[in-house]
């Protein structure tokens, strides 16, 4: 496997009649004896690689690839290398970050034109090479791969633009920069992001229907408002209904409540009954149609979620079946341990030999004398590989629980006693009381002072040191009682360790620095952050955190989608509005005070002129303010004033509609996950749930001694386990506990399987 010649062509000694079989049961025809063993070894390695790729595709919820073509074997192996995917990811992220260094941007970050265009060309070249490798492997069906062809066309357009800018040494209007997020979305590691976007697109039809109905109601009310509240020959009418266009724009803004009750007050001053117009408008559009849209989207999202999990489970089963067919023995129809070990070396190379043996024992736990893995056993391979294994410190025979496995009885008893102490409810409640007292003292101290640099009389440095000492003692006791590995397993313990360590460092800086005020804010923040531990006490709070943990991958995808959406609109906004200065831009208009700026710092300022598109960070802040929708119409109208055209509103209204769609999907996802978790908790007892996410496997001393003892395996075992000295015929048995990750699609699939049952 060292060279391309060995992989694809083999040596001339094999002859022209040498074939490269795809499955173990296929035989090598007319192979010379001296090459047959070499070909068999190569075939086993290639089968392990392809089976590993099948499992990776199933784990990433991607459809299994088509059977490999021998003519592109090297490209296929290269295409499925993690380092290549990582290089493509680095290129995609670098392309996005170039927006910080390209004009318009902050002066301190601006790069020369030749530099940033050269970096852009380099990143696009890397992305294009990865894409061409993918296209080459599917050359026969390339014209049906619309996504790949579209991405290739976009790369070529961006390359041409970058070369033109490099030659001219001067940037020009480049709206295509807004499409750079496409390369990040198409990266191999962004499969969860692509699934979220697919769900978003599938949820669009009901959203568009409700939006169409809302637009119809806005149009009807705009015509009615213009005739009812608009100008006449004798009266000027409401300033918000001067024309039909003004009526539609202001009523759309009213849908976000950003201009209420300002829009109503002129008409309300003329006649109190005009308020019925605005009340009915808000009642129909805001409180009925908007909530109806959320209800419809939630129902659609729940159906899509159920369909998605069915598809994901079917895809995993198909991937496992294909991997099994590659590795099974022709004689027995089962996978031998040597083949399974070779598969795990490719699929999860950081697994130690003990881990591989534990996974094998888990798959064969219901078989008394397993000689191999059957298809039914191998179908649980994803569940088996999702466990993280650790040595079970409990000793049911002697009634002790100690991570220390040495010969010192004093240390064993000490560790056991400390373990019983830190795992008791009294210790936990004592820590909760300490955290609560700390929070109360902080709040009372904040209420007693008038300035932040005033001396603290109640919660002074001495009191803070006492709490810091008690928190440090808690960490030391838990590390001693649970062991370092057992302590770091719990996320709350990791959280406590980080907060305590940072607090100690901040306290050291206070005592070693002449100005303690510089670090006091950090200490106060860390003391308040620790109060989050109190949420573990109440079951409903734990359910909220549990739901957040399940939703974490989905929320990460949502945040990335929002960031990419911001990037898309920020680039467009920079191209359209970066040349306009908003300082004192709206003289004589109702929003003049918001953009007023005077050189005298003591004079009144509006500061809204900072909401501009002069650089990518400033554009991001402006777009976030538009997302919040508070006074977003003021920002929109200022840009309408400086550009001199009402078409500018189309940019801001489009951005609001996009964010409305994404936020509605997010709310629907949170509702679905929370209700799903409540139903799951009611249907399944805690003991039954723990069985699905925890398992115990025992290994004998003979099994452990028979494992290979190469350097890599010994290092991995040393880092993961603290094993006692074992003899091959001692008959000693060690128990290992497997814990499954509590969040992500894997847990969601497990919950969904329970729902189906």
XYZ file of C-alpha atoms in Angstrom:
757
model
C 0.000 0.000 0.000
C 3.026 2.280 -0.099
C 2.740 3.370 -3.708
C 0.138 3.940 -6.337
C 1.774 1.204 -8.412
C 1.114 -1.380 -5.693
C -2.495 -0.251 -5.220
C -3.665 -0.046 -8.793
C -1.353 -1.892 -11.154
C 0.407 -4.449 -8.938
C 3.569 -5.979 -10.331
C 3.958 -7.505 -13.736
C 4.554 -10.843 -12.039
C 0.845 -11.176 -11.372
C 0.160 -11.358 -15.126
C -2.591 -9.841 -17.165
C -5.127 -12.347 -15.908
C -4.858 -11.161 -12.283
C -8.170 -9.751 -11.081
C -8.837 -7.563 -8.051
C -11.839 -9.154 -6.321
C -14.258 -6.999 -4.353
C -15.372 -9.528 -1.758
C -13.546 -12.119 0.311
C -15.546 -14.920 -1.242
C -14.294 -13.981 -4.695
C -11.211 -15.942 -5.764
C -8.123 -14.773 -7.555
C -8.037 -16.574 -10.885
C -4.826 -17.876 -12.380
C -2.580 -16.038 -9.895
C 1.027 -17.114 -9.645
C 1.703 -18.764 -6.256
C 4.284 -16.222 -5.143
C 1.827 -13.331 -5.653
C -1.365 -14.879 -4.288
C -0.522 -14.252 -0.636
C 0.458 -10.675 -1.358
C -2.731 -10.051 -3.318
C -4.823 -11.577 -0.506
C -3.218 -9.301 2.083
C -3.784 -6.285 -0.136
C -7.382 -7.298 -0.656
C -7.986 -7.639 3.082
C -6.564 -4.196 3.735
C -8.664 -2.675 0.962
C -11.781 -4.444 2.234
C -11.103 -3.060 5.716
C -10.707 0.435 4.279
C -13.883 0.257 2.230
C -15.868 -1.277 5.099
C -14.601 1.503 7.351
C -15.786 4.077 4.816
C -19.210 2.421 4.743
C -19.420 2.684 8.529
C -18.280 6.320 8.444
C -20.965 7.137 5.898
C -23.575 5.466 8.065
C -22.360 7.294 11.174
C -22.501 10.621 9.290
C -25.971 9.694 7.980
C -24.724 9.883 4.408
C -25.955 7.463 1.695
C -23.526 4.567 1.053
C -21.207 5.077 -1.890
C -21.420 3.061 -5.076
C -19.125 0.045 -5.532
C -15.555 1.095 -6.126
C -14.100 1.313 -9.606
C -10.596 -0.188 -9.781
C -9.461 2.465 -12.259
C -9.907 5.230 -9.643
C -8.936 3.220 -6.577
C -6.139 5.571 -5.521
C -8.405 8.607 -5.812
C -11.100 6.898 -3.767
C -8.676 6.109 -0.965
C -7.283 9.628 -1.095
C -10.735 11.192 -1.136
C -11.721 9.493 2.127
C -8.706 10.690 4.095
C -9.511 12.821 7.122
C -6.563 15.113 6.484
C -7.935 15.938 3.032
C -11.330 16.799 4.513
C -9.577 18.887 7.166
C -7.588 20.733 4.496
C -10.807 21.444 2.614
C -12.412 22.697 5.843
C -9.430 24.958 6.518
C -9.690 26.392 2.999
C -13.454 27.022 3.400
C -13.019 28.780 6.770
C -10.090 30.813 5.417
C -12.243 32.022 2.527
C -14.823 33.282 5.010
C -12.181 35.001 7.152
C -10.845 36.861 4.125
C -13.930 39.061 4.420
C -12.269 40.637 7.473
C -9.198 41.680 5.471
C -10.716 42.798 2.165
C -11.813 46.341 1.524
C -14.093 47.605 2.990
C -12.763 46.521 6.378
C -11.223 47.835 9.571
C -7.953 49.673 8.771
C -5.992 47.577 11.253
C -7.007 44.328 9.500
C -6.708 45.386 5.866
C -4.288 43.381 3.710
C -2.764 44.382 0.412
C -4.755 43.399 -2.657
C -2.078 41.011 -3.890
C -1.926 39.242 -0.528
C -5.622 38.577 0.053
C -6.297 37.684 -3.595
C -3.348 35.281 -3.519
C -4.761 33.640 -0.398
C -8.162 33.442 -2.062
C -6.711 31.777 -5.161
C -4.861 29.266 -2.982
C -7.966 28.353 -0.958
C -10.093 28.057 -4.092
C -7.461 25.817 -5.682
C -7.524 23.443 -2.704
C -11.322 23.340 -2.765
C -11.350 22.722 -6.523
C -8.820 19.863 -6.271
C -10.955 18.096 -3.658
C -14.033 18.629 -5.810
C -12.288 17.319 -8.937
C -11.272 14.177 -7.045
C -14.910 13.616 -6.127
C -16.058 14.239 -9.699
C -13.403 11.852 -11.079
C -14.698 9.020 -8.908
C -18.185 9.537 -10.359
C -17.149 10.379 -13.874
C -19.849 8.299 -15.571
C -22.665 10.116 -13.769
C -21.041 13.550 -13.530
C -23.795 15.333 -15.475
C -26.382 14.197 -12.930
C -24.377 15.658 -10.014
C -25.900 19.146 -10.093
C -24.439 20.146 -6.710
C -20.873 19.334 -7.746
C -21.231 21.084 -11.092
C -22.745 24.181 -9.477
C -19.935 24.299 -6.935
C -17.339 23.918 -9.703
C -18.908 26.769 -11.671
C -18.886 28.997 -8.582
C -15.199 28.203 -7.954
C -14.293 29.124 -11.520
C -16.211 32.422 -11.301
C -14.499 33.348 -8.017
C -11.099 32.370 -9.435
C -11.597 34.595 -12.474
C -12.698 37.507 -10.274
C -9.727 37.055 -7.933
C -7.274 36.978 -10.845
C -8.840 40.133 -12.318
C -8.516 41.930 -8.970
C -4.911 40.750 -8.682
C -4.056 42.040 -12.153
C -5.816 45.402 -11.658
C -4.436 45.698 -8.104
C -7.702 47.331 -7.195
C -10.878 45.768 -5.745
C -14.136 46.087 -7.600
C -17.795 45.368 -6.892
C -17.889 41.621 -6.045
C -21.306 40.428 -4.958
C -20.268 36.781 -5.490
C -18.221 36.925 -2.266
C -21.527 36.438 -0.472
C -21.630 32.865 -1.845
C -18.466 31.747 -0.051
C -20.463 29.981 2.716
C -21.389 27.344 0.096
C -17.913 25.808 0.417
C -18.268 25.403 4.187
C -21.724 23.854 3.847
C -20.395 21.320 1.305
C -17.509 20.194 3.517
C -17.494 16.564 4.671
C -17.636 17.486 8.371
C -20.761 19.639 7.913
C -23.223 16.759 7.406
C -25.333 17.916 10.383
C -25.466 21.414 8.909
C -26.646 20.049 5.570
C -29.354 17.995 7.294
C -30.571 21.094 9.108
C -30.700 23.052 5.854
C -32.555 20.184 4.226
C -35.109 20.210 7.036
C -35.401 23.971 6.715
C -36.127 23.710 2.996
C -38.652 20.915 3.546
C -40.420 23.046 6.179
C -40.706 26.036 3.847
C -44.063 25.237 2.116
C -46.294 25.860 5.182
C -44.231 28.924 6.102
C -44.627 30.354 2.615
C -48.374 29.670 2.715
C -48.819 31.565 5.975
C -46.531 34.360 4.757
C -48.603 34.653 1.611
C -51.735 34.968 3.723
C -50.048 37.599 5.907
C -48.946 39.543 2.829
C -52.517 39.462 1.556
C -53.793 40.846 4.879
C -51.092 43.551 4.857
C -52.149 44.575 1.361
C -55.835 44.726 2.325
C -55.120 46.765 5.447
C -52.731 49.037 3.508
C -55.449 49.957 1.010
C -57.982 50.372 3.823
C -55.544 52.443 5.910
C -54.669 54.701 2.967
C -58.328 55.512 2.277
C -59.229 55.721 5.965
C -56.207 57.553 7.412
C -54.505 59.043 4.358
C -54.443 62.690 3.238
C -57.465 64.461 1.830
C -57.986 67.893 0.274
C -58.835 69.330 3.675
C -56.708 67.288 6.103
C -53.059 66.146 5.920
C -53.928 62.723 7.351
C -51.566 60.442 9.245
C -47.858 60.851 8.354
C -47.575 57.052 8.191
C -50.215 56.703 5.447
C -49.222 59.417 2.945
C -49.281 56.898 0.049
C -50.035 53.277 -0.566
C -46.299 52.477 -0.463
C -45.917 54.215 2.901
C -48.948 52.317 4.188
C -47.529 48.925 3.176
C -44.047 49.631 4.562
C -45.289 50.996 7.887
C -47.801 48.181 8.364
C -45.070 45.638 7.669
C -42.930 47.310 10.326
C -45.971 47.269 12.627
C -46.014 43.492 12.242
C -42.741 43.495 14.209
C -44.172 46.059 16.727
C -41.086 48.244 16.161
C -43.175 51.360 15.425
C -46.056 50.754 17.826
C -47.803 52.775 19.256
C -46.126 55.630 17.306
C -47.964 54.679 14.116
C -51.322 54.750 15.897
C -51.037 57.939 17.934
C -51.698 60.580 15.175
C -54.895 58.806 14.107
C -55.816 58.073 17.729
C -55.549 61.795 18.469
C -58.061 62.563 15.686
C -60.555 59.874 16.649
C -60.345 57.244 19.378
C -62.192 54.702 17.225
C -59.327 54.608 14.735
C -57.529 52.432 17.289
C -59.823 49.564 16.261
C -58.028 49.504 12.894
C -54.627 48.884 14.507
C -55.941 46.525 17.172
C -57.663 44.323 14.599
C -54.572 44.355 12.381
C -52.278 43.222 15.193
C -54.811 40.697 16.468
C -55.142 39.009 13.077
C -51.556 39.162 11.800
C -49.365 39.158 14.903
C -51.320 37.110 17.421
C -53.222 34.753 15.133
C -51.335 34.208 11.878
C -47.846 34.302 13.443
C -48.837 31.735 16.077
C -50.643 29.716 13.434
C -47.435 29.659 11.426
C -45.534 28.327 14.443
C -48.161 25.615 14.977
C -48.123 24.517 11.345
C -44.333 24.586 11.212
C -44.102 22.549 14.412
C -46.399 19.870 12.992
C -44.484 19.815 9.721
C -41.149 19.739 11.552
C -42.281 16.828 13.759
C -43.309 14.825 10.688
C -40.008 15.625 8.951
C -38.087 14.669 12.092
C -39.806 11.291 12.254
C -39.191 10.713 8.558
C -35.572 11.776 8.991
C -34.875 9.288 11.775
C -36.476 6.491 9.802
C -34.205 7.342 6.880
C -31.144 7.630 9.120
C -31.778 4.264 10.752
C -32.327 2.639 7.366
C -29.119 4.215 6.056
C -27.143 2.932 9.039
C -28.523 -0.574 8.568
C -27.618 -0.497 4.858
C -24.078 0.721 5.598
C -23.551 -1.996 8.233
C -24.838 -4.661 5.817
C -22.443 -3.591 3.073
C -19.513 -3.540 5.497
C -20.452 -7.011 6.745
C -20.607 -8.436 3.216
C -17.085 -7.178 2.576
C -15.560 -8.738 5.683
C -17.443 -11.990 6.190
C -15.638 -15.276 5.668
C -16.634 -17.370 2.670
C -16.592 -20.603 4.716
C -18.561 -19.532 7.807
C -20.445 -16.442 6.614
C -19.277 -14.604 9.761
C -16.649 -11.977 10.558
C -13.620 -13.331 12.375
C -11.931 -11.408 15.166
C -8.852 -10.669 13.053
C -10.997 -9.080 10.337
C -12.979 -7.136 12.935
C -9.768 -5.876 14.505
C -8.501 -4.741 11.112
C -11.788 -2.920 10.533
C -11.559 -1.095 13.861
C -7.960 -0.101 13.128
C -9.281 1.756 10.077
C -12.627 2.970 11.452
C -11.455 4.171 14.884
C -7.635 4.114 14.866
C -7.313 5.649 18.339
C -9.021 2.646 19.915
C -6.733 0.483 22.022
C -6.664 -3.318 21.805
C -8.655 -3.489 25.046
C -11.341 -1.261 23.532
C -11.565 -3.454 20.440
C -11.862 -6.569 22.591
C -14.573 -4.910 24.711
C -16.530 -3.948 21.581
C -16.220 -7.532 20.322
C -17.417 -8.897 23.689
C -20.348 -6.472 23.647
C -21.433 -7.620 20.191
C -21.139 -11.289 21.173
C -22.481 -10.942 24.720
C -25.544 -13.110 24.007
C -23.509 -15.909 22.434
C -21.931 -18.526 24.695
C -18.994 -19.541 22.469
C -18.660 -16.995 19.666
C -16.322 -17.875 16.822
C -17.367 -14.899 14.720
C -19.884 -12.128 14.245
C -23.104 -12.924 12.472
C -25.020 -10.354 10.465
C -27.464 -9.815 13.353
C -24.611 -9.229 15.810
C -22.754 -6.886 13.478
C -25.893 -4.776 12.980
C -25.269 -3.365 16.501
C -21.797 -2.120 15.574
C -22.784 1.564 15.809
C -24.160 1.090 19.302
C -21.024 -0.807 20.343
C -18.597 1.775 18.983
C -20.443 4.649 20.662
C -19.427 3.512 24.161
C -16.524 5.098 25.987
C -14.922 2.457 28.204
C -13.414 2.829 31.648
C -12.394 0.450 34.396
C -15.286 -0.232 36.786
C -13.990 0.667 40.235
C -16.881 -0.974 42.127
C -16.136 -4.298 43.760
C -19.429 -5.955 44.590
C -17.741 -8.948 46.237
C -15.942 -6.934 48.886
C -18.432 -4.054 48.993
C -15.810 -1.429 48.249
C -15.463 1.129 45.522
C -11.905 2.216 44.758
C -10.188 3.326 41.583
C -6.864 2.527 43.248
C -5.790 -1.034 42.409
C -2.482 -1.149 44.239
C -1.400 -3.398 47.079
C -1.521 -0.773 49.862
C -4.552 -1.538 52.028
C -4.342 1.885 53.705
C -4.690 3.682 50.371
C -7.523 1.368 49.309
C -9.471 2.093 52.506
C -8.736 5.826 52.296
C -9.858 6.090 48.668
C -12.955 3.988 49.414
C -13.978 6.174 52.366
C -13.468 9.374 50.386
C -15.441 7.884 47.487
C -18.360 7.099 49.789
C -18.162 10.647 51.160
C -18.163 12.507 47.820
C -20.909 10.306 46.351
C -23.253 10.794 49.309
C -26.234 13.134 49.137
C -25.127 15.004 52.272
C -21.865 16.017 50.613
C -23.734 17.165 47.491
C -26.267 19.177 49.501
C -23.434 20.702 51.525
C -21.777 21.912 48.327
C -25.118 23.281 47.105
C -25.518 25.172 50.392
C -22.013 26.588 50.053
C -22.703 27.779 46.496
C -26.051 29.271 47.549
C -24.469 31.137 50.482
C -21.772 32.450 48.154
C -24.423 33.750 45.729
C -26.464 35.426 48.493
C -23.400 37.224 49.882
C -22.465 38.453 46.408
C -25.939 39.852 45.763
C -26.137 41.563 49.168
C -22.656 43.036 48.711
C -23.600 44.394 45.270
C -26.679 46.059 46.806
C -24.600 47.766 49.539
C -22.081 49.544 47.284
C -22.593 52.536 44.991
C -19.511 52.205 42.769
C -17.765 49.084 41.553
C -14.373 50.191 42.895
C -15.727 50.793 46.420
C -14.320 48.653 49.255
C -16.271 45.452 49.885
C -17.153 45.197 53.567
C -19.348 42.080 53.553
C -17.774 39.975 50.805
C -14.161 41.043 51.195
C -10.983 39.325 50.068
C -10.766 37.191 53.212
C -14.288 35.812 52.746
C -13.506 35.148 49.094
C -10.348 33.248 50.079
C -12.361 31.074 52.481
C -14.825 30.133 49.742
C -11.943 29.529 47.332
C -10.281 27.218 49.844
C -13.509 25.268 50.396
C -14.049 24.867 46.630
C -10.455 23.666 46.244
C -10.957 21.112 49.022
C -14.074 19.865 47.235
C -12.098 19.362 43.999
C -9.277 17.543 45.828
C -11.710 15.255 47.657
C -13.521 14.339 44.444
C -10.282 13.681 42.565
C -9.086 11.464 45.431
C -12.377 9.617 45.766
C -13.282 9.223 42.087
C -9.865 9.205 40.487
C -8.822 11.689 37.836
C -10.523 9.789 35.007
C -13.720 9.271 37.007
C -13.741 12.920 38.046
C -13.389 14.230 34.494
C -16.183 11.997 33.177
C -18.857 14.282 34.661
C -19.227 17.590 32.748
C -20.199 19.416 35.949
C -16.910 18.362 37.546
C -14.989 19.687 34.548
C -16.960 22.913 34.846
C -16.082 23.181 38.581
C -12.412 22.457 37.881
C -12.182 25.182 35.237
C -13.981 27.760 37.407
C -11.957 26.921 40.520
C -8.622 26.960 38.687
C -9.422 30.269 36.982
C -10.600 31.769 40.270
C -7.358 30.776 41.999
C -5.306 32.332 39.203
C -7.357 35.533 39.402
C -6.923 35.644 43.180
C -3.159 35.213 42.750
C -3.175 38.131 40.312
C -5.044 40.238 42.868
C -2.406 39.640 45.530
C 0.540 40.074 43.158
C -0.822 43.145 41.336
C -0.791 46.709 42.594
C -4.231 47.296 41.038
C -6.650 44.625 42.249
C -9.589 46.311 40.517
C -8.384 44.978 37.148
C -9.069 41.393 38.229
C -11.967 41.854 40.659
C -14.598 41.780 37.876
C -13.229 38.433 36.671
C -13.456 36.982 40.171
C -17.028 38.205 40.635
C -18.097 36.745 37.275
C -16.554 33.362 38.121
C -18.272 33.326 41.509
C -21.629 34.002 39.866
C -21.084 31.405 37.135
C -20.733 28.714 39.796
C -24.356 29.362 40.800
C -25.374 27.390 37.687
C -24.689 24.248 39.702
C -27.833 24.929 41.715
C -29.923 24.068 38.648
C -29.039 20.406 39.214
C -31.195 20.331 42.351
C -34.601 20.682 40.662
C -35.850 17.990 38.288
C -37.457 20.412 35.831
C -34.218 22.370 35.583
C -32.375 19.111 34.914
C -34.894 18.335 32.169
C -34.167 21.721 30.609
C -30.432 21.035 30.666
C -31.032 17.513 29.371
C -33.075 18.879 26.495
C -30.358 21.422 25.752
C -27.816 18.597 25.702
C -29.907 16.622 23.223
C -30.450 19.752 21.153
C -26.796 20.780 21.283
C -25.811 19.458 17.824
C -28.994 20.948 16.375
C -28.342 24.273 18.091
C -24.752 24.280 16.843
C -26.057 23.782 13.297
C -28.549 26.605 13.878
C -25.848 28.977 15.090
C -23.656 28.137 12.082
C -26.588 28.683 9.702
C -27.314 32.063 11.305
C -23.650 33.036 11.080
C -23.529 32.073 7.402
C -26.789 33.946 6.819
C -25.258 36.998 8.515
C -22.142 36.620 6.362
C -24.238 36.436 3.181
C -26.227 39.574 3.966
C -23.205 41.378 5.471
C -21.214 41.042 2.240
C -24.201 42.274 0.226
C -24.724 45.157 2.669
C -21.038 46.111 2.483
C -21.166 46.167 -1.311
C -24.323 48.304 -1.291
C -23.911 50.676 1.671
C -20.237 50.809 2.744
C -19.646 54.076 0.883
C -22.387 55.945 2.779
C -21.771 57.875 6.003
C -24.710 57.951 8.405
C -23.396 60.729 10.654
C -26.010 63.519 10.796
C -27.657 61.913 7.774
C -31.319 62.484 8.503
C -31.694 66.202 9.145
C -35.291 67.361 9.118
C -36.689 63.817 9.438
C -38.369 62.213 12.493
C -35.244 60.100 13.102
C -32.772 63.015 13.070
C -32.031 62.743 16.772
C -30.944 59.117 16.458
C -28.132 60.010 14.040
C -27.106 63.352 15.514
C -23.407 63.612 16.313
C -21.516 66.626 17.647
C -17.759 66.962 18.213
C -18.405 68.050 21.778
C -18.442 64.850 23.894
C -20.744 66.472 26.458
C -23.427 67.109 23.863
C -26.279 64.715 23.173
C -25.533 61.919 20.713
C -27.744 59.374 18.986
C -24.949 56.887 18.185
C -27.130 55.188 15.549
C -24.558 56.225 12.944
C -22.484 53.294 14.243
C -25.040 50.886 12.755
C -23.345 50.773 9.378
C -21.776 48.378 6.879
C -18.231 49.769 6.773
C -16.644 46.442 7.755
C -17.647 42.847 8.357
C -17.755 43.093 12.196
C -19.796 46.305 12.073
C -22.154 44.764 9.521
C -22.596 41.747 11.808
C -23.558 43.952 14.762
C -26.008 45.873 12.583
C -27.625 42.677 11.334
C -27.972 41.374 14.878
C -29.809 44.576 15.823
C -32.084 43.990 12.843
C -32.692 40.437 14.109
C -33.845 41.777 17.474
C -36.230 44.067 15.458
C -36.228 46.785 18.101
C -36.082 50.088 16.174
C -34.952 48.223 13.065
C -37.101 50.549 10.960
C -34.936 53.489 12.067
C -31.840 51.785 10.653
C -33.714 50.958 7.447
C -35.050 54.465 6.907
C -31.601 56.000 7.459
C -30.152 53.876 4.669
C -33.126 54.791 2.478
C -32.269 58.453 3.079
C -28.558 58.180 2.232
C -29.116 56.014 -0.860
C -32.021 58.087 -2.126
C -34.152 55.132 -3.226
C -36.989 53.239 -1.590
C -35.733 49.959 -3.078
C -33.209 49.887 -0.220
C -36.030 48.658 2.025
C -36.106 45.423 0.037
C -32.716 44.404 1.508
C -33.844 44.885 5.125
C -37.278 43.289 4.640
C -35.707 40.261 2.936
C -33.240 39.830 5.793
C -36.073 39.987 8.341
C -38.064 37.330 6.475
C -35.038 35.014 6.300
C -34.336 35.330 10.012
C -38.034 34.841 10.768
C -37.994 31.523 8.909
C -34.854 30.288 10.684
C -36.058 31.373 14.137
C -39.432 29.711 13.602
C -37.683 26.455 12.715
C -35.515 26.764 15.839
C -38.543 27.269 18.100
C -40.244 24.280 16.474
C -37.123 22.165 17.055
C -36.951 23.159 20.725
C -40.640 22.354 21.238
C -40.297 18.999 19.503
C -37.218 18.034 21.511
C -38.691 19.093 24.859
C -42.026 17.341 24.315
C -40.201 14.328 22.925
C -38.065 14.125 26.060
C -41.084 14.424 28.366
C -42.890 11.616 26.512
C -39.728 9.540 26.587
C -39.320 10.036 30.344
C -42.921 9.011 30.947
C -42.689 5.918 28.757
C -39.330 4.714 30.068
C -38.114 4.412 33.630
C -34.730 5.774 34.610
C -33.375 2.263 35.137
C -34.459 1.235 31.644
C -32.871 4.348 30.160
C -29.572 3.715 31.928
C -29.450 0.209 30.431
C -29.398 1.729 26.942
C -26.582 4.153 27.730
C -24.483 2.112 30.169
C -23.147 -1.431 29.941
C -20.677 -3.565 31.888
C -18.354 -6.094 30.215
C -15.951 -8.418 32.030
C -12.529 -9.549 30.775
C -10.383 -12.290 32.240
C -6.679 -12.094 32.870
C -6.073 -14.580 30.077
C -7.962 -12.451 27.558
C -6.046 -9.342 28.546
C -2.684 -11.128 28.476
C -3.323 -12.489 24.987
C -3.628 -9.009 23.489
C -0.783 -7.623 21.419
C 1.763 -5.595 23.354
C 3.080 -3.158 20.735
C 4.134 0.318 21.787
C 1.063 2.154 20.457
C -1.320 -0.234 22.194
C 0.540 0.038 25.502
C 0.476 3.848 25.353
C -3.268 3.938 24.632
C -4.026 1.491 27.452
C -1.842 3.447 29.864
C -3.623 6.697 29.036
C -7.092 5.208 29.382
C -6.882 2.544 32.090
C -5.090 1.928 35.382
C -4.817 -1.847 35.159
C -3.401 -3.953 37.997
C -0.712 -6.535 37.304
C -2.326 -9.641 35.845
C -1.159 -13.175 35.286
C -2.435 -15.260 32.399
C -3.683 -18.189 34.490
C -4.683 -16.246 37.578
C -8.412 -16.367 36.791
C -8.793 -12.751 37.834
C -11.697 -10.902 36.209
C -11.873 -7.151 35.605
C -15.093 -5.291 34.867
C -15.229 -2.429 32.384
C -18.080 0.059 32.157
C -19.180 1.563 28.867
C -20.860 4.963 28.858
C -22.615 6.360 25.820
C -22.562 10.039 24.974
C -25.750 11.718 26.226
C -26.353 14.027 23.276
C -26.340 14.168 19.509
C -28.087 12.248 16.738
C -27.079 8.926 18.251
C -29.147 9.496 21.389
C -31.989 10.926 19.352
C -32.011 7.773 17.236
C -32.085 5.648 20.392
C -34.998 7.667 21.758
C -36.790 7.368 18.424
C -36.307 3.571 18.424
C -37.906 3.466 21.864
C -40.812 5.547 20.564
C -41.303 3.142 17.661
C -41.297 0.185 20.048
